[in-house]
mmCIF file of C-alpha atoms and ligand atoms in Angstrom:
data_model
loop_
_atom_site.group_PDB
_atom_site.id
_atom_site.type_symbol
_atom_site.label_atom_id
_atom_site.label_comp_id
_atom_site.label_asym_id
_atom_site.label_seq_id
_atom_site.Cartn_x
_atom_site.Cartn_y
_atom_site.Cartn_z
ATOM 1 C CA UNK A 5 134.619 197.519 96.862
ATOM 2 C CA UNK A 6 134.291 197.864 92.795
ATOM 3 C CA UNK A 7 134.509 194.918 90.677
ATOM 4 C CA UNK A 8 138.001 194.647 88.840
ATOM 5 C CA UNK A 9 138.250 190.849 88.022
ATOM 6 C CA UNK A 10 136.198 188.774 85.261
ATOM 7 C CA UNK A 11 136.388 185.090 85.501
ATOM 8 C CA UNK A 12 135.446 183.786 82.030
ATOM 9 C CA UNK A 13 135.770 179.605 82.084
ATOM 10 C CA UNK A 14 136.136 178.304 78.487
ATOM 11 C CA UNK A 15 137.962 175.237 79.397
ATOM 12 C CA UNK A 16 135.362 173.097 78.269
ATOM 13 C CA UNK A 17 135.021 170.549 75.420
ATOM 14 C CA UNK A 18 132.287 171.438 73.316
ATOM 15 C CA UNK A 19 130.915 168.436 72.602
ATOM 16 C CA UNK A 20 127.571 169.698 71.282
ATOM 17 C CA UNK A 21 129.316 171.376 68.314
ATOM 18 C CA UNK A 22 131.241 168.121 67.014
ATOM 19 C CA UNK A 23 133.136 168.102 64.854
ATOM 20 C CA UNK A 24 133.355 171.622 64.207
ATOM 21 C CA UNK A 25 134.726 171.299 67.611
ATOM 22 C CA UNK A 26 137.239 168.604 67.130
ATOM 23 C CA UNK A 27 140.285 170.714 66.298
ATOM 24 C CA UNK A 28 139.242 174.411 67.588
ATOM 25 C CA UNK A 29 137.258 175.688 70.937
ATOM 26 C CA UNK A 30 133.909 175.920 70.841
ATOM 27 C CA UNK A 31 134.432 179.837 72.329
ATOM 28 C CA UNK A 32 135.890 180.363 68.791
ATOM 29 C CA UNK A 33 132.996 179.834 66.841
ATOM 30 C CA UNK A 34 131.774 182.899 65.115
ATOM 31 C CA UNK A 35 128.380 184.584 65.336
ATOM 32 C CA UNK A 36 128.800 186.337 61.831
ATOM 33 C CA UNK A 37 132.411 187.191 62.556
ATOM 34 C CA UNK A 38 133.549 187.588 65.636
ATOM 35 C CA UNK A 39 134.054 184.978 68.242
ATOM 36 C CA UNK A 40 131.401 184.057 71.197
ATOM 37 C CA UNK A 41 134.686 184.442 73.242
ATOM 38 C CA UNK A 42 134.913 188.247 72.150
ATOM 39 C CA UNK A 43 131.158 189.238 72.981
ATOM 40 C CA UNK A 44 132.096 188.209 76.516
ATOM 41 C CA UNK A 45 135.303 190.163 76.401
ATOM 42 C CA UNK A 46 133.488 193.049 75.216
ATOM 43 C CA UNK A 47 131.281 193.413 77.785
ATOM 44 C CA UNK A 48 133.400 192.633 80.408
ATOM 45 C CA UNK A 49 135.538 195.925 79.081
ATOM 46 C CA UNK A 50 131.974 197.853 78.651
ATOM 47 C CA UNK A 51 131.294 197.461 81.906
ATOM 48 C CA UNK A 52 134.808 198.785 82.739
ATOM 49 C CA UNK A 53 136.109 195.678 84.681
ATOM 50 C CA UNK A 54 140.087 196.067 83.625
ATOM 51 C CA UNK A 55 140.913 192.750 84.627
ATOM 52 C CA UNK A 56 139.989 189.053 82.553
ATOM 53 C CA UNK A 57 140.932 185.513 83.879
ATOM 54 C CA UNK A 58 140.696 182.848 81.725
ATOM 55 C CA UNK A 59 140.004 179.409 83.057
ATOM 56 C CA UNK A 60 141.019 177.516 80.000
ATOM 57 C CA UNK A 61 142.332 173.661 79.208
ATOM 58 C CA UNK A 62 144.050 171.699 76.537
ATOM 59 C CA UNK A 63 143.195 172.528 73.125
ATOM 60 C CA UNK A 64 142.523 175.993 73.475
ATOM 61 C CA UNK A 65 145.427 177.608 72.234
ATOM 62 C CA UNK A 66 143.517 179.860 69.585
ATOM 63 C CA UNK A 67 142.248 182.123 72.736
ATOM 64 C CA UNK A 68 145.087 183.352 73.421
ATOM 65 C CA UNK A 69 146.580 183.925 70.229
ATOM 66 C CA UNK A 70 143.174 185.680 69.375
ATOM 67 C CA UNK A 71 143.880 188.153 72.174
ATOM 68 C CA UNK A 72 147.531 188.467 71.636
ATOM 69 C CA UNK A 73 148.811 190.443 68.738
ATOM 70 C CA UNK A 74 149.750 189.268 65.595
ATOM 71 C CA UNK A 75 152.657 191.280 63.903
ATOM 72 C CA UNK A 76 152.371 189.127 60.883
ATOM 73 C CA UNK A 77 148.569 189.481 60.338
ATOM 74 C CA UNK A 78 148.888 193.119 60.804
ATOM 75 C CA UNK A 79 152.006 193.730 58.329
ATOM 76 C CA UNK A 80 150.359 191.917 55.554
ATOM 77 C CA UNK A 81 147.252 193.602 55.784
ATOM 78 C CA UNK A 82 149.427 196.989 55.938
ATOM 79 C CA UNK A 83 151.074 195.711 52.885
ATOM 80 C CA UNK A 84 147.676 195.430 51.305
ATOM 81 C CA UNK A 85 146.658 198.560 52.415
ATOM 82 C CA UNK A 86 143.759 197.666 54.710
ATOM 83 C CA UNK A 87 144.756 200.293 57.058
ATOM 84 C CA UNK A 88 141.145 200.314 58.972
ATOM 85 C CA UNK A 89 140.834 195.957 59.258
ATOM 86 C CA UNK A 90 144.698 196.289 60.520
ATOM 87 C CA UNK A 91 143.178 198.930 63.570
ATOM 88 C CA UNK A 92 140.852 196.659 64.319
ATOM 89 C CA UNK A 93 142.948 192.963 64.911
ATOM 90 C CA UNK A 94 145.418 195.742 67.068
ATOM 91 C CA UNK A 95 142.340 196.794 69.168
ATOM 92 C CA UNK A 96 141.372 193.382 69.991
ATOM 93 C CA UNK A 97 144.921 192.551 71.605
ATOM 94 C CA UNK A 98 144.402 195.816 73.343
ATOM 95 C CA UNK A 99 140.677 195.314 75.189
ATOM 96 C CA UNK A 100 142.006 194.316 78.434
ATOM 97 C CA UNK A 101 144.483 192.745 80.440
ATOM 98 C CA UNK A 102 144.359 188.760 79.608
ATOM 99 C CA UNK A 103 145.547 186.384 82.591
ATOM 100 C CA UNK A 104 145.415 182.834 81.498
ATOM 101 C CA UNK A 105 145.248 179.807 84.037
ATOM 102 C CA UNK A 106 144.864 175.721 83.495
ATOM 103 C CA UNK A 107 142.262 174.011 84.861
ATOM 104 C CA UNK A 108 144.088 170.618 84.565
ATOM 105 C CA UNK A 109 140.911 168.167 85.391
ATOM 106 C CA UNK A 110 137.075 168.597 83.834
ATOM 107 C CA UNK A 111 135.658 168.957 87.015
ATOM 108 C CA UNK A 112 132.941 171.274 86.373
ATOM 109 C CA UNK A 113 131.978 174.880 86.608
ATOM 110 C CA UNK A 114 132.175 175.098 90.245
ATOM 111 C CA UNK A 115 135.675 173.511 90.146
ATOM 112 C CA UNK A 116 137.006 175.923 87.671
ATOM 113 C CA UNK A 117 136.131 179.373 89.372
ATOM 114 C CA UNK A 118 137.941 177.604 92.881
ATOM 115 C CA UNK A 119 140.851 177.443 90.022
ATOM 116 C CA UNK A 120 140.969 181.200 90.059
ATOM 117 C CA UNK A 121 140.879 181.578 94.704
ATOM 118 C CA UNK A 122 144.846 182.684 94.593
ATOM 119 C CA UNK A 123 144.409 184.788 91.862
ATOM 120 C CA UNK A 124 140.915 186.609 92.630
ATOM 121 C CA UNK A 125 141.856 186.809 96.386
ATOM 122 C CA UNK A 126 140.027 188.722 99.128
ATOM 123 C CA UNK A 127 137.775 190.891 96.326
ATOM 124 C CA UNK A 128 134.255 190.687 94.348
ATOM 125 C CA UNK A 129 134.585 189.236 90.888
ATOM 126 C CA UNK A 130 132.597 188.676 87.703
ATOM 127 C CA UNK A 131 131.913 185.554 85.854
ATOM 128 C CA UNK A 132 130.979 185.337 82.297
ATOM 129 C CA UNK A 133 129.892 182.148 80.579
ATOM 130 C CA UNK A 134 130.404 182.790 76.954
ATOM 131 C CA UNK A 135 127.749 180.735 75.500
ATOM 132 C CA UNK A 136 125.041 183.469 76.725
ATOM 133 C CA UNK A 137 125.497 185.792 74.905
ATOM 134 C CA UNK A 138 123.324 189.070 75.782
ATOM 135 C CA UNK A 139 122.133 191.566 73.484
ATOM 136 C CA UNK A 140 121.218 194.876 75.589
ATOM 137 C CA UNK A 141 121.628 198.648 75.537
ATOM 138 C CA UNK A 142 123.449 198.580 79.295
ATOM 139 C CA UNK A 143 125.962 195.691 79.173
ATOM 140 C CA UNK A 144 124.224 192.920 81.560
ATOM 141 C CA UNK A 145 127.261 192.626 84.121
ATOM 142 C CA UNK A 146 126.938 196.532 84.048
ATOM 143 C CA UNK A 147 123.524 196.297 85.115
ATOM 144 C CA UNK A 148 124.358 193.566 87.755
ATOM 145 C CA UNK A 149 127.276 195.741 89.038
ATOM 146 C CA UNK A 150 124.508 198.574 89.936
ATOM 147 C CA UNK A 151 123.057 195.945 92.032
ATOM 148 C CA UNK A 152 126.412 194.906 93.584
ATOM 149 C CA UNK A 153 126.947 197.974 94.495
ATOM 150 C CA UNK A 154 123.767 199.159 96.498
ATOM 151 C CA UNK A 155 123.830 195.616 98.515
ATOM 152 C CA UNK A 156 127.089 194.757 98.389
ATOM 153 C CA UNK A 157 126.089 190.868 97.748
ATOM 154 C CA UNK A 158 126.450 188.370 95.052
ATOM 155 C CA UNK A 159 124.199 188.803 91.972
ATOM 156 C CA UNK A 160 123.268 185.882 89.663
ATOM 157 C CA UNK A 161 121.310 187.432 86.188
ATOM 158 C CA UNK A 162 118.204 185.245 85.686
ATOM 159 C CA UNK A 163 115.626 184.613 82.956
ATOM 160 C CA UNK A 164 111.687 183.164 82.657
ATOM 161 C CA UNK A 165 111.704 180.299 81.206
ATOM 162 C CA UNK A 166 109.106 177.623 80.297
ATOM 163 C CA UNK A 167 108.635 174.948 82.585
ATOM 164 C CA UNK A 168 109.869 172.295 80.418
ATOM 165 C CA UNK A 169 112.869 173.789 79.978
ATOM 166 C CA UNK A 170 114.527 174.366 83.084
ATOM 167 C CA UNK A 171 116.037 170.835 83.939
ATOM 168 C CA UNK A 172 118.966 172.861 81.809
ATOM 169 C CA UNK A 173 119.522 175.597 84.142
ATOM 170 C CA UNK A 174 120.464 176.137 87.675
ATOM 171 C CA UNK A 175 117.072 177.556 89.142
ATOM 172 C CA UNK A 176 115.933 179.660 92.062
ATOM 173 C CA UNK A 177 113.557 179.884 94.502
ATOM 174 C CA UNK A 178 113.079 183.924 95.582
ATOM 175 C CA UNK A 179 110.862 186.348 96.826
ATOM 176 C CA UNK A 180 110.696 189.898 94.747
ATOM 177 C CA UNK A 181 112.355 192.850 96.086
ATOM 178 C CA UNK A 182 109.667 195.737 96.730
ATOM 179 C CA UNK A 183 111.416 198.176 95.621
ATOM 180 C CA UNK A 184 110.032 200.634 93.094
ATOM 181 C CA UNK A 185 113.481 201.474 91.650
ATOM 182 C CA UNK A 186 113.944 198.050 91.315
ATOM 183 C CA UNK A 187 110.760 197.450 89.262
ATOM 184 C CA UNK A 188 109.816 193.604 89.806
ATOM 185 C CA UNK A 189 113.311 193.296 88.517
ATOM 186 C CA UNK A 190 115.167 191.698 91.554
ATOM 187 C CA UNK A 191 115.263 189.059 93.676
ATOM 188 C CA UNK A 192 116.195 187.740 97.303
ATOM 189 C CA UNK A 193 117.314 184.006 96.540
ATOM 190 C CA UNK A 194 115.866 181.428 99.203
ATOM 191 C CA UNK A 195 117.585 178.356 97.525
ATOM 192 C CA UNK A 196 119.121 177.073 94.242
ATOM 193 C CA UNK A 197 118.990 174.110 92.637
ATOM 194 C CA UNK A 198 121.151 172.492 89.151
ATOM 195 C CA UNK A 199 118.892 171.186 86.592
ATOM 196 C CA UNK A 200 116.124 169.821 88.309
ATOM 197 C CA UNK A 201 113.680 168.016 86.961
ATOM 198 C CA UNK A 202 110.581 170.614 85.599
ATOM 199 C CA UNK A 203 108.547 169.015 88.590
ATOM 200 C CA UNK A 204 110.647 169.272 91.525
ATOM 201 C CA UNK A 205 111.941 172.770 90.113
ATOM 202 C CA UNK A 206 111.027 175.856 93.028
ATOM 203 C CA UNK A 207 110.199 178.138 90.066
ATOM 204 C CA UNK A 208 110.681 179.242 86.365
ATOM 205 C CA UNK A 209 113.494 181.475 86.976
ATOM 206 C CA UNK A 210 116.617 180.206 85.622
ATOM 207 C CA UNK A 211 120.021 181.285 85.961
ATOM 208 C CA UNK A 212 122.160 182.638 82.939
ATOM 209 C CA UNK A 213 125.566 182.524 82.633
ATOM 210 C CA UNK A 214 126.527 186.156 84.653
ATOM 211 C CA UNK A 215 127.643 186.162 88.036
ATOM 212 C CA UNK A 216 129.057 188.494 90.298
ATOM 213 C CA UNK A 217 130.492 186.666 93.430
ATOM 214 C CA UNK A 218 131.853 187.950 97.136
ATOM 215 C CA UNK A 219 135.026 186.139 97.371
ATOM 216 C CA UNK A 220 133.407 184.124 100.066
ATOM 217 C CA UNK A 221 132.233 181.533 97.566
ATOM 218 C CA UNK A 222 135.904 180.326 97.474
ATOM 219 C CA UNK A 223 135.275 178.241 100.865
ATOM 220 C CA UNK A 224 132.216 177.187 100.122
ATOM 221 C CA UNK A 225 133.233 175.753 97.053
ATOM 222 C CA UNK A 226 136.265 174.093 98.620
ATOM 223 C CA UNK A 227 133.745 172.110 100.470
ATOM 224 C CA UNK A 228 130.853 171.221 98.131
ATOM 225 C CA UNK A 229 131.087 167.602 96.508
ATOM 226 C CA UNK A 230 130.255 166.421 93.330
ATOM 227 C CA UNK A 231 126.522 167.294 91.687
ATOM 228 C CA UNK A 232 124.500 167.423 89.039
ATOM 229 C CA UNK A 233 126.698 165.368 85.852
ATOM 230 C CA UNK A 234 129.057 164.503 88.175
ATOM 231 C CA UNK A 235 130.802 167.925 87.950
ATOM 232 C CA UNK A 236 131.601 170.535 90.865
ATOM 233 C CA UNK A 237 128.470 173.012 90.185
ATOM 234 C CA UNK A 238 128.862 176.492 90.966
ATOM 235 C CA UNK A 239 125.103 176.676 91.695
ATOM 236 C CA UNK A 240 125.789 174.054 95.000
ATOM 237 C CA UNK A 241 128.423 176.105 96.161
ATOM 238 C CA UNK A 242 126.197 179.166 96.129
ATOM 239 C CA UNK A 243 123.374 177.243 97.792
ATOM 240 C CA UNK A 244 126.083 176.587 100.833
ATOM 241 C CA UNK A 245 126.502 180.251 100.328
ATOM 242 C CA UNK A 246 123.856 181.397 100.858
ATOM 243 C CA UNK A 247 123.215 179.710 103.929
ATOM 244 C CA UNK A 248 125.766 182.256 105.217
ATOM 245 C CA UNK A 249 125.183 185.474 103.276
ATOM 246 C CA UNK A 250 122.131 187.267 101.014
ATOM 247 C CA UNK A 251 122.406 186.335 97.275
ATOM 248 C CA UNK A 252 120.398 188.007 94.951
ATOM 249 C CA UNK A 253 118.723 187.412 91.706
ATOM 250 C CA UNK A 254 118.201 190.011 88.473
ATOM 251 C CA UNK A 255 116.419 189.782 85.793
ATOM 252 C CA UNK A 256 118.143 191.366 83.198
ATOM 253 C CA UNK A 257 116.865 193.818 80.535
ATOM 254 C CA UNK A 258 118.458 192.891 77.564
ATOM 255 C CA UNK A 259 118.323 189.346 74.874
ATOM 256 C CA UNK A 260 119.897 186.412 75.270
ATOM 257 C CA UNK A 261 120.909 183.873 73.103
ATOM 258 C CA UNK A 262 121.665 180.384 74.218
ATOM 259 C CA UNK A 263 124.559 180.286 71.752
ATOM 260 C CA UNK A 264 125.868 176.699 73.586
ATOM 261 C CA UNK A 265 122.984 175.396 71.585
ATOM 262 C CA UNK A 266 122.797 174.445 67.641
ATOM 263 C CA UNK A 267 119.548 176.113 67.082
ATOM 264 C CA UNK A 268 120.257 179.124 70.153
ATOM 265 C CA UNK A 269 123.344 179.703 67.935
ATOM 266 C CA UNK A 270 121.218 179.886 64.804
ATOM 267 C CA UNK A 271 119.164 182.536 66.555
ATOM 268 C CA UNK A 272 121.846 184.385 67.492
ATOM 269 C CA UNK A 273 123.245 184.204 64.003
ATOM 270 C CA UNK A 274 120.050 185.737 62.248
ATOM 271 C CA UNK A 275 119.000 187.950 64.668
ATOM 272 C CA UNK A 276 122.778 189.846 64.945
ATOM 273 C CA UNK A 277 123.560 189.756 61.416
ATOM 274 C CA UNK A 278 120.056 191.639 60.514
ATOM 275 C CA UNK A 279 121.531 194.351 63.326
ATOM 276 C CA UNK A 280 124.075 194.750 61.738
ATOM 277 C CA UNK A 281 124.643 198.095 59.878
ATOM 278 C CA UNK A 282 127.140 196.738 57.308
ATOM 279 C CA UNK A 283 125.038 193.459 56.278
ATOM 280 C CA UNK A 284 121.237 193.889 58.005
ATOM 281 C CA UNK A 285 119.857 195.292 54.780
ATOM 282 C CA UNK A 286 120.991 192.875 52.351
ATOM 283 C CA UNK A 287 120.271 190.114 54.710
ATOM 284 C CA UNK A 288 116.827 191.266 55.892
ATOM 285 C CA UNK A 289 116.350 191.249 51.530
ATOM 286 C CA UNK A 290 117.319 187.666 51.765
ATOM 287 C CA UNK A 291 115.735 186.185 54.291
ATOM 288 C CA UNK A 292 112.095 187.249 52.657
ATOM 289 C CA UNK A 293 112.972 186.185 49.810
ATOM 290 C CA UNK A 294 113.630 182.653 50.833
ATOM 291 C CA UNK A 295 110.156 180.326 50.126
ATOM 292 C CA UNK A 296 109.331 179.188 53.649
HETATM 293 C C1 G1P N 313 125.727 176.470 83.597
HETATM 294 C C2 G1P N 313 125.331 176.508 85.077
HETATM 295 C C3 G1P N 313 123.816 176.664 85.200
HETATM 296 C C4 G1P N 313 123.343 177.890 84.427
HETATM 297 C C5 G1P N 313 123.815 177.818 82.963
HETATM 298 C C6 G1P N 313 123.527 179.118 82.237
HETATM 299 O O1 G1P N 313 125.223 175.274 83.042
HETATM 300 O O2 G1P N 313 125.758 175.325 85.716
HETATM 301 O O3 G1P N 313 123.452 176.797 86.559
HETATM 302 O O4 G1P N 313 121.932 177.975 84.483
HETATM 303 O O5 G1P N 313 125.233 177.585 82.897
HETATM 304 O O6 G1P N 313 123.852 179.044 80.890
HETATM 305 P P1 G1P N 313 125.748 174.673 81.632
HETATM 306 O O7 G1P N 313 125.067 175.461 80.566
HETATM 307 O O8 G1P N 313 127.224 174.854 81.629
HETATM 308 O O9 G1P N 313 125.321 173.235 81.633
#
């Protein structure tokens, strides 16, 4: 079965960018000038998956209205004569269909994809966390879908990370894949764990926000309680998964950017804008000339 639905959760509050936060979602902010929420939609539509559910809450009206199309916008930059700027607001109301759903209580990650069981039904979906957002030449849920599709399992992507770092992550235990085609790249997941402490972790390899999930996780998340923070965590109910089915684990080729954090955002900012054909040169001029 192909992969036609993307979950993408962005219900949350975004308390680490207050107050830029205060008054607009955190899945607004830009990385030069497009929203994180956009990168996500972009790959979801690279990696041909026609469908996007958003799992959103109070306060996070601008999504929508980002996606939707705005007749006004457009006829005043006609007016103006930016013919090629007007092409591209249309194009963004025309990525993909948008479904839009309420998750009425902050009950965590876990909590929100169960949000989506009536919707998603009996098939294999994506989910996207926009704060990673992953620089690559194949789309990373492209690359996970190749995986999907030879095992017909769920796929987390995962990342090395130091030691010290991964009380922030979900992390797995797994043993490699022999597989030449493969290339040290995948994983069979034994267990999973949210943000342990860096000595009780079962490894350095984390888990970044890209999922593709068998529909199965829908009862196991039904059942699991309340983890890590308090919160529903998607990484317990694929733990009771995988009691019951194989999970795997990818390492991704690609770059990610923690863009969820101030100085992961930063990152992302610099290291984007000096890709970028329009700006890269002049910025690249910049940025060596600054005294540091
Ligand atoms: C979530 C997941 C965690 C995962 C992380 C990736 O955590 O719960 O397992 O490793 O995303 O970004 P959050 O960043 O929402 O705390």
């Amino acid at each position: 079965m192909t992969v036609r639905k993307a979950v993408l959760p962005v219900a949350g509050l975004g308390t680490r960018f207050l107050p830029a936060t205060k008054a607009q979602p955190k899945e607004m902010l830009p990385i030069v000038d497009k929203p994180l929420v956009q990168y996500a939609v972009e790959e979801v539509r690279a990696s041909e998956i026609p469908l996007v559910i958003f799992v959103t809450g109070r306060g996070k009206n601008a999504i929508e209205n980002h996606f939707d199309v705005s007749f006004e916008l457009e006829n005043e930059l006609a007016g103006r004569g930016k013919q090629e700027l007007r092409e591209q607001m249309r194009s963004i109301s025309s990525l993909l269909e948008i479904i839009y759903l309420r998750q009425k209580q902050p009950l965590g990650l876990g909590h929100a994809i169960l949000t989506t069981r009536e919707l998603v039904a009996d098939e294999p979906f994506a989910v996207l966390l926009s704060d990673d957002v992953i620089d690559s030449r194949v789309p990373c849920l492209k690359q996970m879908m190749q995986v999907y599709e030879e095992f017909g399992a769920s796929v987390v992507a995962l990342q090395r990370v130091p030691r010290q770092h991964v009380s922030s992550y979900g992390v797995i235990r797994g043993s490699a894949v022999r597989n030449k085609h493969w290339n040290g790249r995948l994983f069979s997941i034994e267990d999973l764990v949210e943000k342990p402490k860096p000595r009780e972790a079962p490894s350095d390899l984390v888990i970044i926000g890209r999922y593709i999930l068998t529909p199965a996780i829908f009862r196991e998340l039904a059942e699991t309680r309340r983890g890590a923070g308090g919160e529903i965590q998607l990484t317990d109910g694929l733990r009771r998964l995988r009691a019951r089915e194989p999970i795997y684990g990818y390492l991704f080729e690609g770059k990610r950017y923690d863009a969820g954090d101030k100085l992961g955002f930063l990152k992302a900012t610099v290291e984007l804008a000096l890709k970028r054909p329009d700006m890269g040169r002049d910025f690249r001029r910049y940025l060596k000339s600054l005294d540091l």
